[in-house]
XYZ file of C-alpha atoms in Angstrom:
685
model
C 57.597 -134.513 -149.145
C 60.386 -133.507 -147.714
C 64.762 -133.345 -149.194
C 68.359 -131.938 -148.747
C 71.140 -131.285 -151.149
C 73.274 -134.679 -151.197
C 77.274 -133.176 -149.977
C 78.436 -134.946 -152.544
C 78.039 -133.690 -156.110
C 76.316 -136.190 -158.978
C 77.765 -136.152 -162.434
C 75.789 -134.000 -164.683
C 74.019 -137.348 -166.375
C 73.197 -138.596 -162.977
C 72.069 -135.133 -161.720
C 69.937 -134.861 -164.698
C 68.202 -138.077 -164.242
C 68.020 -137.489 -160.135
C 66.108 -134.111 -161.219
C 64.163 -135.644 -163.376
C 62.995 -137.715 -160.290
C 62.448 -135.571 -158.085
C 60.103 -133.632 -160.606
C 58.435 -136.967 -161.074
C 57.856 -137.212 -157.931
C 56.152 -133.382 -157.172
C 54.090 -134.250 -160.062
C 52.533 -137.128 -157.999
C 54.295 -139.759 -159.808
C 56.410 -142.075 -156.839
C 56.986 -145.362 -158.768
C 58.128 -143.433 -161.850
C 60.029 -141.283 -159.585
C 61.178 -144.651 -157.396
C 62.299 -146.363 -160.606
C 64.481 -143.113 -161.395
C 66.048 -143.230 -157.768
C 67.204 -146.343 -157.878
C 69.037 -145.494 -161.275
C 70.966 -142.757 -159.179
C 71.607 -145.569 -156.575
C 72.777 -148.331 -158.580
C 75.541 -145.824 -159.708
C 75.802 -144.219 -155.808
C 74.925 -146.169 -153.207
C 75.080 -143.579 -150.877
C 73.345 -141.108 -152.160
C 71.386 -139.341 -149.393
C 69.010 -137.736 -151.315
C 67.712 -140.636 -153.605
C 67.326 -142.794 -150.825
C 65.945 -140.662 -148.336
C 63.050 -139.893 -151.248
C 62.885 -143.031 -152.290
C 61.875 -144.251 -149.278
C 59.099 -141.287 -149.341
C 58.128 -142.931 -152.962
C 58.197 -146.101 -150.739
C 55.899 -144.793 -148.048
C 53.165 -143.035 -150.464
C 52.914 -146.376 -152.370
C 52.124 -148.463 -149.605
C 55.110 -150.504 -148.963
C 55.680 -149.274 -145.385
C 58.374 -152.131 -144.918
C 61.079 -150.818 -147.783
C 59.970 -147.295 -146.793
C 61.354 -148.072 -143.594
C 64.887 -149.755 -144.928
C 65.628 -146.627 -147.100
C 65.016 -144.430 -145.036
C 67.050 -146.219 -142.173
C 69.692 -147.007 -144.693
C 69.900 -142.310 -145.995
C 69.407 -141.482 -141.997
C 73.174 -143.688 -141.565
C 74.561 -141.461 -144.025
C 73.350 -138.792 -142.690
C 71.923 -138.465 -139.165
C 71.589 -134.550 -139.461
C 68.313 -134.264 -141.242
C 65.562 -133.509 -139.650
C 63.119 -134.579 -142.674
C 64.763 -137.957 -142.395
C 63.996 -138.678 -138.873
C 60.192 -137.126 -139.532
C 58.991 -139.388 -142.473
C 60.689 -142.693 -140.778
C 58.766 -141.440 -138.078
C 55.589 -141.576 -140.059
C 56.703 -145.084 -141.735
C 57.182 -146.537 -138.107
C 53.887 -144.655 -136.890
C 52.488 -146.044 -139.772
C 53.621 -149.606 -138.648
C 52.509 -149.863 -135.080
C 55.932 -149.023 -133.965
C 55.407 -146.391 -131.195
C 58.169 -145.753 -128.941
C 60.602 -146.083 -132.190
C 58.577 -143.501 -134.060
C 58.026 -141.126 -131.168
C 62.007 -141.323 -130.686
C 62.353 -140.377 -134.387
C 60.248 -137.896 -133.663
C 62.031 -136.587 -130.544
C 65.204 -136.262 -133.134
C 63.532 -134.593 -135.715
C 62.080 -131.788 -133.281
C 65.983 -131.437 -131.375
C 67.682 -131.044 -134.502
C 64.513 -128.263 -136.404
C 62.665 -126.732 -132.745
C 59.823 -124.736 -134.790
C 59.046 -128.499 -136.481
C 55.637 -128.111 -136.325
C 54.682 -131.004 -138.418
C 56.943 -133.264 -136.579
C 55.375 -132.402 -133.269
C 52.256 -132.539 -134.432
C 52.984 -136.196 -135.153
C 55.056 -136.914 -132.316
C 51.368 -135.927 -130.539
C 50.272 -138.497 -132.685
C 52.367 -141.505 -131.588
C 52.195 -140.449 -127.867
C 48.507 -140.368 -128.815
C 48.194 -143.869 -129.527
C 50.633 -144.691 -126.777
C 48.100 -143.528 -124.586
C 50.416 -140.180 -122.848
C 47.659 -138.123 -123.657
C 48.410 -135.350 -121.521
C 51.726 -135.230 -123.573
C 50.349 -135.428 -126.511
C 48.709 -132.200 -125.788
C 51.543 -130.879 -124.759
C 52.782 -131.315 -128.235
C 49.996 -130.322 -130.378
C 50.393 -127.213 -128.183
C 54.612 -126.746 -129.357
C 53.345 -127.246 -132.635
C 50.397 -124.546 -132.550
C 53.097 -122.770 -131.581
C 55.257 -123.079 -133.857
C 52.524 -122.602 -136.772
C 49.086 -121.154 -135.153
C 47.143 -121.983 -138.739
C 48.162 -125.301 -138.948
C 44.530 -127.263 -139.045
C 45.690 -130.361 -138.718
C 47.458 -129.640 -134.982
C 44.677 -128.046 -134.287
C 42.304 -131.339 -135.217
C 44.614 -133.441 -133.081
C 44.424 -131.566 -130.228
C 41.112 -131.794 -130.410
C 41.462 -136.131 -130.567
C 43.365 -135.534 -127.243
C 40.528 -133.489 -125.471
C 38.376 -136.277 -126.540
C 40.534 -138.667 -124.980
C 40.678 -136.398 -121.953
C 37.101 -136.031 -121.428
C 37.191 -132.882 -122.156
C 34.302 -132.803 -125.541
C 33.493 -128.754 -124.962
C 37.371 -128.351 -125.267
C 38.080 -130.370 -127.955
C 34.777 -129.050 -129.769
C 36.887 -125.400 -129.757
C 39.265 -127.098 -131.644
C 37.734 -129.122 -134.410
C 36.069 -124.959 -135.070
C 39.531 -123.641 -134.690
C 40.615 -126.591 -137.513
C 37.687 -125.708 -139.754
C 37.525 -122.015 -139.449
C 41.137 -122.656 -141.148
C 40.000 -125.171 -143.504
C 36.533 -125.912 -144.570
C 36.428 -129.255 -146.066
C 38.585 -130.554 -143.470
C 36.156 -134.471 -143.251
C 37.705 -135.430 -139.901
C 37.245 -132.523 -138.093
C 33.857 -132.424 -139.168
C 33.182 -135.988 -138.312
C 35.149 -135.770 -135.367
C 33.775 -132.510 -133.825
C 30.120 -134.321 -134.348
C 31.485 -136.952 -131.740
C 32.261 -133.921 -129.409
C 28.983 -132.905 -129.950
C 27.184 -135.730 -129.115
C 29.236 -136.367 -125.810
C 27.880 -133.016 -125.066
C 24.550 -134.484 -126.178
C 24.176 -131.657 -128.615
C 22.804 -134.406 -131.033
C 21.184 -132.588 -133.457
C 24.127 -130.481 -134.393
C 26.522 -134.093 -133.911
C 24.321 -135.219 -136.688
C 24.666 -132.295 -138.708
C 28.480 -132.587 -138.056
C 28.574 -136.070 -139.322
C 26.850 -135.086 -142.338
C 28.538 -132.306 -143.792
C 31.732 -135.167 -143.126
C 29.657 -137.415 -145.568
C 29.392 -135.010 -148.003
C 33.110 -134.078 -148.105
C 33.984 -137.547 -148.602
C 30.778 -139.677 -148.967
C 32.898 -142.726 -148.459
C 33.508 -141.836 -145.035
C 34.662 -144.938 -143.745
C 31.822 -145.954 -141.020
C 30.260 -142.725 -140.505
C 27.222 -143.503 -142.729
C 26.198 -145.787 -139.730
C 27.047 -143.023 -136.654
C 25.463 -140.568 -138.683
C 22.333 -142.608 -139.409
C 22.342 -144.234 -135.144
C 22.551 -140.577 -134.049
C 19.466 -139.143 -135.816
C 17.526 -142.325 -134.401
C 18.819 -140.855 -130.944
C 16.452 -137.790 -131.214
C 13.724 -139.927 -133.655
C 14.639 -138.267 -136.445
C 13.263 -140.602 -138.705
C 12.789 -138.122 -142.329
C 14.386 -140.672 -145.351
C 14.855 -143.581 -142.919
C 13.158 -146.490 -145.671
C 15.391 -145.255 -148.175
C 18.726 -144.391 -145.291
C 18.220 -148.001 -144.194
C 18.152 -149.495 -147.413
C 20.894 -147.656 -147.883
C 23.023 -149.215 -145.173
C 21.196 -153.013 -146.122
C 22.950 -152.991 -149.681
C 26.242 -151.373 -148.133
C 27.206 -153.745 -145.898
C 25.995 -156.731 -148.533
C 28.443 -154.844 -151.049
C 31.356 -155.216 -148.050
C 31.357 -151.533 -147.886
C 32.652 -150.027 -145.040
C 29.633 -148.115 -143.940
C 28.424 -148.805 -140.277
C 30.438 -149.719 -136.689
C 28.675 -152.863 -135.938
C 26.124 -151.495 -133.019
C 23.830 -149.383 -134.577
C 23.576 -151.818 -137.669
C 21.360 -153.985 -134.138
C 18.955 -151.577 -133.867
C 17.843 -151.003 -138.044
C 18.099 -154.395 -139.623
C 16.563 -157.626 -137.979
C 19.390 -160.129 -139.675
C 22.171 -162.170 -138.456
C 23.887 -162.334 -141.352
C 24.080 -158.748 -141.913
C 24.991 -158.165 -138.730
C 27.633 -160.867 -138.897
C 29.248 -159.081 -142.032
C 29.170 -155.782 -140.586
C 30.853 -156.789 -138.018
C 33.374 -159.099 -139.829
C 33.910 -155.993 -142.324
C 34.346 -153.434 -139.167
C 37.592 -155.738 -137.083
C 39.347 -156.572 -140.201
C 39.435 -152.559 -140.722
C 40.253 -151.092 -137.116
C 40.867 -154.188 -135.581
C 43.078 -156.917 -136.795
C 44.731 -159.448 -135.202
C 48.315 -158.673 -134.003
C 50.665 -161.354 -133.608
C 53.274 -159.444 -131.667
C 53.590 -160.781 -128.399
C 53.696 -164.500 -130.273
C 51.921 -167.565 -129.382
C 50.654 -169.094 -126.059
C 52.592 -171.413 -124.137
C 51.231 -175.097 -124.401
C 48.790 -174.755 -120.928
C 48.351 -177.276 -117.759
C 45.301 -178.380 -116.068
C 44.702 -177.057 -112.430
C 42.675 -174.790 -110.300
C 41.482 -172.193 -109.647
C 41.499 -171.183 -113.615
C 42.561 -167.685 -113.784
C 39.579 -165.735 -115.382
C 39.583 -161.973 -116.398
C 36.991 -159.438 -116.837
C 37.890 -156.544 -119.186
C 35.108 -153.305 -119.350
C 34.750 -149.798 -119.082
C 32.288 -150.051 -117.347
C 33.089 -150.839 -113.503
C 31.314 -148.221 -111.577
C 27.500 -147.927 -111.588
C 26.473 -148.911 -115.119
C 24.052 -151.535 -116.079
C 26.052 -154.107 -117.436
C 27.635 -153.646 -114.055
C 24.061 -153.679 -112.257
C 23.585 -156.482 -114.094
C 27.003 -158.694 -113.273
C 27.985 -157.909 -109.360
C 26.406 -160.528 -107.811
C 27.369 -163.115 -110.245
C 31.277 -161.816 -109.353
C 31.182 -162.181 -105.731
C 29.746 -165.782 -106.053
C 32.474 -166.883 -108.182
C 34.035 -169.870 -105.950
C 37.743 -168.680 -104.909
C 38.215 -172.405 -105.434
C 37.323 -172.805 -108.910
C 38.044 -169.454 -110.303
C 40.810 -166.238 -109.590
C 38.905 -163.724 -110.714
C 40.249 -160.408 -112.121
C 39.078 -157.128 -113.557
C 40.937 -154.832 -115.895
C 39.094 -151.697 -115.882
C 39.527 -149.201 -118.832
C 36.876 -146.765 -118.325
C 35.693 -144.259 -115.640
C 37.173 -144.301 -112.426
C 34.257 -143.979 -110.067
C 33.923 -144.316 -106.262
C 30.385 -145.341 -105.704
C 28.652 -148.244 -104.551
C 29.159 -150.671 -107.044
C 32.732 -150.636 -107.691
C 32.904 -150.880 -103.966
C 31.499 -153.650 -104.309
C 33.621 -154.846 -107.079
C 36.614 -153.886 -105.490
C 36.138 -157.266 -102.626
C 34.739 -158.838 -105.524
C 37.755 -159.488 -107.934
C 40.949 -161.338 -106.722
C 42.567 -158.039 -108.223
C 41.705 -155.698 -110.410
C 44.086 -153.621 -112.039
C 43.432 -149.691 -113.740
C 44.778 -150.013 -117.228
C 43.742 -146.648 -118.853
C 46.914 -145.512 -119.430
C 48.112 -148.385 -121.134
C 48.215 -149.609 -124.236
C 46.232 -152.980 -126.083
C 49.440 -154.560 -126.639
C 50.635 -153.466 -123.271
C 47.864 -154.696 -121.672
C 47.812 -158.312 -123.205
C 51.249 -158.528 -122.169
C 50.084 -157.847 -118.552
C 47.558 -160.311 -118.907
C 50.087 -162.725 -119.859
C 52.223 -161.859 -117.144
C 49.426 -162.545 -115.084
C 48.980 -165.915 -116.457
C 45.127 -165.024 -117.178
C 43.731 -168.044 -118.902
C 40.047 -166.898 -120.047
C 39.253 -163.109 -121.017
C 36.164 -162.121 -121.065
C 35.412 -159.618 -123.110
C 32.019 -157.208 -121.566
C 31.842 -154.769 -123.965
C 32.037 -156.023 -127.734
C 31.658 -153.107 -130.236
C 29.572 -150.677 -128.092
C 30.472 -147.499 -126.351
C 34.678 -147.014 -124.993
C 35.067 -150.977 -125.907
C 38.802 -151.976 -126.678
C 38.638 -154.834 -128.939
C 42.154 -154.526 -129.793
C 43.209 -155.877 -126.598
C 40.988 -159.202 -127.492
C 43.367 -158.943 -131.017
C 46.967 -158.210 -129.337
C 45.753 -161.448 -127.163
C 45.213 -161.231 -123.688
C 44.929 -165.142 -123.039
C 45.047 -168.382 -124.777
C 40.584 -168.381 -124.286
C 38.848 -165.602 -124.993
C 34.969 -165.021 -124.743
C 32.365 -162.015 -125.373
C 29.944 -162.182 -123.341
C 26.952 -159.865 -121.716
C 28.056 -156.424 -123.268
C 27.517 -156.798 -126.843
C 24.229 -159.186 -128.534
C 25.888 -160.198 -131.436
C 28.902 -161.527 -132.829
C 32.403 -160.081 -133.065
C 32.924 -161.748 -136.174
C 36.924 -162.097 -135.581
C 39.430 -164.849 -135.442
C 40.285 -163.857 -132.052
C 36.765 -164.226 -129.962
C 36.790 -168.052 -129.410
C 33.514 -168.449 -127.821
C 30.218 -166.650 -127.345
C 27.806 -166.978 -124.008
C 24.540 -166.909 -124.402
C 21.353 -169.758 -124.378
C 18.918 -171.284 -127.018
C 16.523 -168.553 -126.716
C 18.652 -165.652 -127.913
C 20.817 -167.766 -130.770
C 18.848 -170.834 -131.738
C 20.996 -173.652 -133.020
C 20.150 -173.334 -136.756
C 21.309 -170.200 -136.466
C 24.959 -170.558 -135.085
C 26.829 -170.223 -138.818
C 25.638 -166.741 -138.400
C 28.295 -166.365 -135.642
C 31.963 -166.645 -135.421
C 32.376 -167.594 -132.432
C 31.612 -170.715 -130.892
C 28.257 -171.041 -128.901
C 28.006 -172.066 -125.128
C 24.318 -172.150 -123.956
C 23.815 -171.523 -120.662
C 20.637 -173.196 -119.136
C 17.235 -171.192 -118.998
C 18.790 -167.378 -120.024
C 22.538 -166.388 -120.506
C 22.059 -162.994 -118.833
C 23.363 -162.588 -115.463
C 21.838 -160.881 -112.244
C 21.308 -159.164 -109.104
C 18.777 -160.444 -106.691
C 20.681 -158.091 -104.231
C 19.068 -154.884 -105.875
C 17.049 -153.299 -103.433
C 13.729 -152.551 -104.157
C 11.449 -149.432 -102.777
C 8.916 -150.456 -99.849
C 6.929 -147.493 -100.208
C 5.061 -147.297 -104.067
C 6.079 -143.931 -105.616
C 2.696 -141.950 -106.304
C 1.419 -141.384 -110.028
C 1.245 -137.926 -109.335
C 4.828 -137.197 -107.848
C 5.980 -138.711 -111.207
C 3.563 -136.916 -114.030
C 1.216 -139.809 -114.940
C -3.042 -139.481 -114.426
C -3.922 -141.545 -111.394
C -6.593 -143.462 -112.948
C -5.713 -143.901 -116.667
C -3.686 -147.584 -117.954
C -0.203 -146.926 -118.445
C 1.685 -148.471 -121.258
C 5.507 -148.245 -120.664
C 8.704 -147.980 -122.549
C 12.138 -147.483 -121.015
C 13.978 -148.174 -123.759
C 16.669 -146.107 -125.259
C 14.779 -143.753 -127.879
C 17.363 -145.077 -130.770
C 15.452 -148.359 -130.046
C 11.739 -146.770 -131.064
C 11.001 -147.213 -134.772
C 8.586 -145.554 -137.071
C 6.223 -149.260 -137.193
C 6.946 -149.544 -133.597
C 5.811 -146.154 -132.530
C 2.444 -146.349 -135.457
C 1.334 -149.539 -133.150
C 1.708 -147.814 -129.715
C -0.650 -144.833 -131.288
C -3.277 -147.161 -132.204
C -3.133 -148.847 -128.482
C -3.139 -145.496 -127.459
C -6.326 -145.351 -129.867
C -8.377 -148.378 -128.732
C -7.687 -147.542 -125.192
C -9.361 -145.171 -123.723
C -7.657 -142.580 -121.410
C -4.575 -144.745 -121.797
C -0.956 -142.768 -121.839
C 1.942 -143.683 -122.666
C 5.164 -143.399 -120.442
C 8.785 -143.303 -122.139
C 12.592 -142.303 -120.557
C 13.877 -138.901 -121.699
C 16.758 -139.486 -123.587
C 16.661 -136.241 -125.259
C 14.562 -133.124 -125.330
C 14.325 -133.024 -128.892
C 13.683 -137.465 -128.840
C 10.691 -136.361 -126.711
C 9.489 -132.873 -129.303
C 9.210 -135.420 -132.445
C 7.720 -137.866 -130.561
C 4.965 -135.502 -129.198
C 4.505 -134.229 -132.996
C 4.394 -138.158 -134.255
C 1.542 -138.480 -132.150
C -0.400 -135.989 -132.881
C 0.275 -137.140 -136.893
C -1.294 -139.871 -135.301
C -4.243 -138.581 -133.908
C -3.213 -138.822 -130.526
C -3.022 -135.519 -127.872
C 0.580 -135.057 -127.461
C 0.064 -134.606 -123.536
C -0.867 -138.568 -123.445
C 2.711 -138.984 -123.522
C 4.843 -138.361 -120.363
C 8.195 -138.475 -120.195
C 10.435 -139.714 -117.422
C 13.758 -138.417 -116.474
C 16.786 -140.086 -116.324
C 16.916 -140.696 -112.581
C 19.143 -142.924 -110.011
C 18.848 -146.670 -110.235
C 17.218 -147.746 -107.360
C 14.705 -144.646 -107.990
C 14.103 -145.770 -111.615
C 13.463 -149.769 -110.028
C 10.792 -147.956 -107.977
C 8.846 -146.240 -110.527
C 8.213 -149.117 -112.817
C 5.486 -150.105 -110.120
C 3.457 -146.753 -111.634
C 3.373 -148.418 -114.953
C 0.599 -151.135 -115.947
C 2.726 -152.670 -119.281
C 5.591 -152.888 -120.770
C 5.937 -152.690 -124.334
C 8.769 -153.715 -125.435
C 10.557 -152.075 -128.654
C 11.960 -154.137 -132.133
C 14.400 -155.769 -133.840
C 16.246 -154.357 -130.751
C 14.608 -155.435 -127.720
C 14.972 -153.948 -124.088
C 18.000 -155.662 -122.435
C 18.931 -154.455 -119.097
C 15.964 -152.826 -119.492
C 13.851 -155.749 -119.483
C 15.534 -157.411 -116.660
C 14.586 -153.952 -114.343
C 11.051 -153.835 -115.446
C 10.947 -157.723 -114.438
C 12.829 -157.375 -111.324
C 10.342 -154.726 -110.225
C 7.691 -156.667 -110.924
C 6.026 -154.873 -114.256
C 4.941 -157.130 -117.230
C 6.664 -156.717 -120.352
C 5.618 -157.837 -123.518
C 7.826 -158.406 -126.246
C 8.171 -159.259 -130.088
C 10.939 -162.341 -130.601
C 12.460 -161.533 -133.590
C 15.847 -163.199 -136.111
C 18.891 -161.667 -134.246
C 20.292 -161.776 -130.946
C 19.058 -158.415 -129.801
C 15.403 -158.992 -130.886
C 15.097 -161.819 -128.590
C 17.048 -161.290 -125.006
C 13.744 -160.538 -123.886
C 11.822 -163.291 -125.034
C 14.749 -165.378 -123.118
C 14.324 -163.318 -120.271
C 10.569 -163.837 -120.056
C 11.048 -167.897 -121.163
C 13.325 -167.695 -117.996
C 10.611 -166.829 -115.746
C 8.018 -169.120 -117.084
C 5.865 -166.607 -119.140
C 5.944 -167.084 -122.480
C 2.264 -165.469 -123.233
C 3.727 -162.767 -122.901
C 6.037 -163.575 -125.619
C 5.016 -163.439 -129.675
C 6.154 -163.504 -133.469
C 4.741 -160.489 -135.291
C 3.373 -156.798 -134.279
C -0.352 -157.877 -135.100
C -0.267 -160.559 -131.928
C 1.651 -157.406 -130.158
C -1.101 -155.287 -130.798
C -3.568 -157.904 -129.911
C -2.018 -159.395 -126.949
C -1.555 -154.985 -125.684
C -4.815 -154.170 -126.088
C -6.515 -157.963 -124.613
C -4.246 -157.232 -121.080
C -5.188 -153.831 -121.417
C -8.791 -154.276 -121.385
C -8.678 -157.171 -119.408
C -7.645 -155.734 -115.869
C -7.958 -159.855 -114.023
C -5.923 -161.223 -116.942
C -3.226 -158.750 -116.032
C -3.673 -158.833 -112.031
C -3.192 -162.639 -112.521
C 0.183 -162.223 -114.653
C 1.530 -159.766 -111.956
C 1.219 -162.299 -109.321
C 2.625 -164.919 -111.501
C 5.846 -162.365 -111.953
C 5.795 -161.703 -108.258
C 6.529 -165.079 -107.594
C 8.584 -166.510 -110.334
C 10.315 -163.619 -110.359
C 12.142 -164.651 -106.519
C 11.996 -168.566 -107.678
C 13.758 -168.537 -110.696
C 17.214 -168.879 -111.497
C 17.166 -165.526 -113.674
C 17.888 -163.817 -111.096
C 19.829 -165.927 -108.600
C 23.389 -164.693 -109.360
C 25.242 -167.444 -107.304
C 23.604 -169.938 -109.707
C 24.690 -168.268 -112.658
C 28.241 -167.568 -110.867
C 28.077 -172.191 -111.154
C 26.980 -171.842 -114.475
C 29.692 -169.315 -115.510
C 32.630 -171.406 -114.156
C 31.605 -174.915 -115.715
C 31.744 -173.519 -119.075
C 34.796 -171.699 -118.395
C 36.308 -175.259 -116.899
C 34.527 -176.768 -119.883
C 36.567 -174.125 -122.547
C 40.020 -174.172 -119.848
C 40.526 -178.282 -120.366
C 39.636 -178.551 -123.887
C 42.380 -175.880 -124.013
C 44.680 -177.896 -122.260
C 44.179 -180.977 -124.021
C 45.405 -179.615 -126.980
C 41.685 -179.210 -128.894
C 40.556 -176.543 -130.286
C 36.991 -174.476 -129.130
C 33.678 -176.113 -129.417
C 30.039 -175.792 -129.247
C 28.834 -176.520 -125.641
C 25.552 -176.748 -123.972
C 26.011 -176.239 -120.256
C 23.249 -178.674 -117.806
C 21.839 -177.153 -114.941
C 23.388 -179.410 -113.042
C 27.054 -179.022 -113.880
C 27.142 -181.178 -116.768
C 28.300 -180.593 -120.380
C 27.124 -181.513 -123.585
C 29.260 -180.866 -126.901
C 27.491 -179.738 -129.339
C 27.552 -181.117 -133.046
C 27.380 -179.583 -136.242
C 23.940 -180.403 -137.309
C 21.250 -177.589 -137.653
C 23.997 -174.752 -138.352
C 22.296 -171.929 -140.634
C 24.672 -171.471 -144.227
C 27.276 -168.169 -143.487
């Protein structure tokens, strides 16, 4: 609490009342203090200190609107008090009024150049405005005034994270913790820096320390658990998963949505987790107002928003579809907010988009305003709740119709994502009630694919890949966090029953590989029967699939892009179809390819089918032949057909909007027909 003695002296009785108010305020009783400030102001309405401190008390009590009013009134009486500008800046910052907040902090440091807190909070306003380099300079100015300022070191670390400098960020968080070892936010974001540096074990330890200091740290438990899953640290997993499930069901802020997909096969719980997260982090923002009435006509302006417009899994899937959009039907825009790259994928994207806009330096509201200025009719969110996503763009309202597609296999659980593009396998009609969006069913499979992805002609030798020449090679190139102990135990039973076989896995990290080998030994399997494949370039990765015999999928979260890779490369994939979207993607792909015998619904059937295929070379060879034929003729790997399907879906969405009708569930037929789905057979929410 900052204050300045008023120039005009109060009568003794009123001065005593004022001092009593200050004492109550300083003792942590802002409500009682505010009532006494009001008594003073009833007699002396222009008493600066009472107005100023009543504004501070209102902010402490959560009444931001009145706090701002009283602080502004105080500043009108005396504009030369730096703490008043600082406190008003804090209030405006909390209210999301970033530019006015920055102006207040600028005034505070102009009046008091050594005001470390104001310099630091000025940096926070700049960081929220995505003026990251300027924010870093402001934090450095704060530390120049007060080198032992833990919060400024913490804030500086956040700016460095945003600049993509995790090693420097880590050093700043460590400085903050050296000054304040109980700074839970610094422990948390130190974990983020370590995770960015792929130091996952120390990252999990840092998250755990934050949780110990602040047991209810919002959404951190799920991040901590997900980080441990990345290194296959399964100690206490059953109890932790139960805690996650209980917390979500109780409405706790326990996890971001993404970690839930790999641990809980429940569309209901996944929706509850997403809704809690969206409510807390990305509520609807109405500052830009309502959209004007729409006018029918073509081309429809469709914008895709992503952080991955470069060599990235989602981009690899979508490229041919974007290139194939009909300019007569769709005017295609790209809004990029991720790393800028100059590679083959970004070059193809540049040619595919009518216009590409790098919005890294723009706030969510600025991006939404630009989208409106450009007249975007349909905004397509390709990220959802995955890494580097920006749901705030859609909370601010980029377009009158907003669609979730491809990047996130689940519901966004917001009231501003109107549609989710899916198919009847990944979201059966009976489960529509677990999704906040209206479902748009595409024919076949919802997932776009690129038929132009090249496959190496020359086979890669097993010896070059570290694989035994004559062994049966079970393969899984899914990320390590998708491997649960039950899945791994099943794989070990397969290795036991198929003599000489090996399991070929993607090496996510040395720690994960070490733990998996230790787990294999615990199941009586020689650790060397687990072979780990390093990450390589996309073309090389596709080519090496030919050295495997059978891809073993994970559950409850399947292979997604990884499944498309395997099938495009001609490698049969066996999957367990679960309940949630994330656990049904591989089944959707196989269904579209006409290979239903590779889809099972129980762990027992999975194990039996894998063993049967591993011991029946003729049956497996027949599957390979069918896959080789059908992948070339199936619409699954036809980006041009997907472009037509999406255009039909976009046109139907836009038509409803122009007619003044609300979003509705739609089914798109392969011949371009559109069917309006009714509300029957929808699960209870």
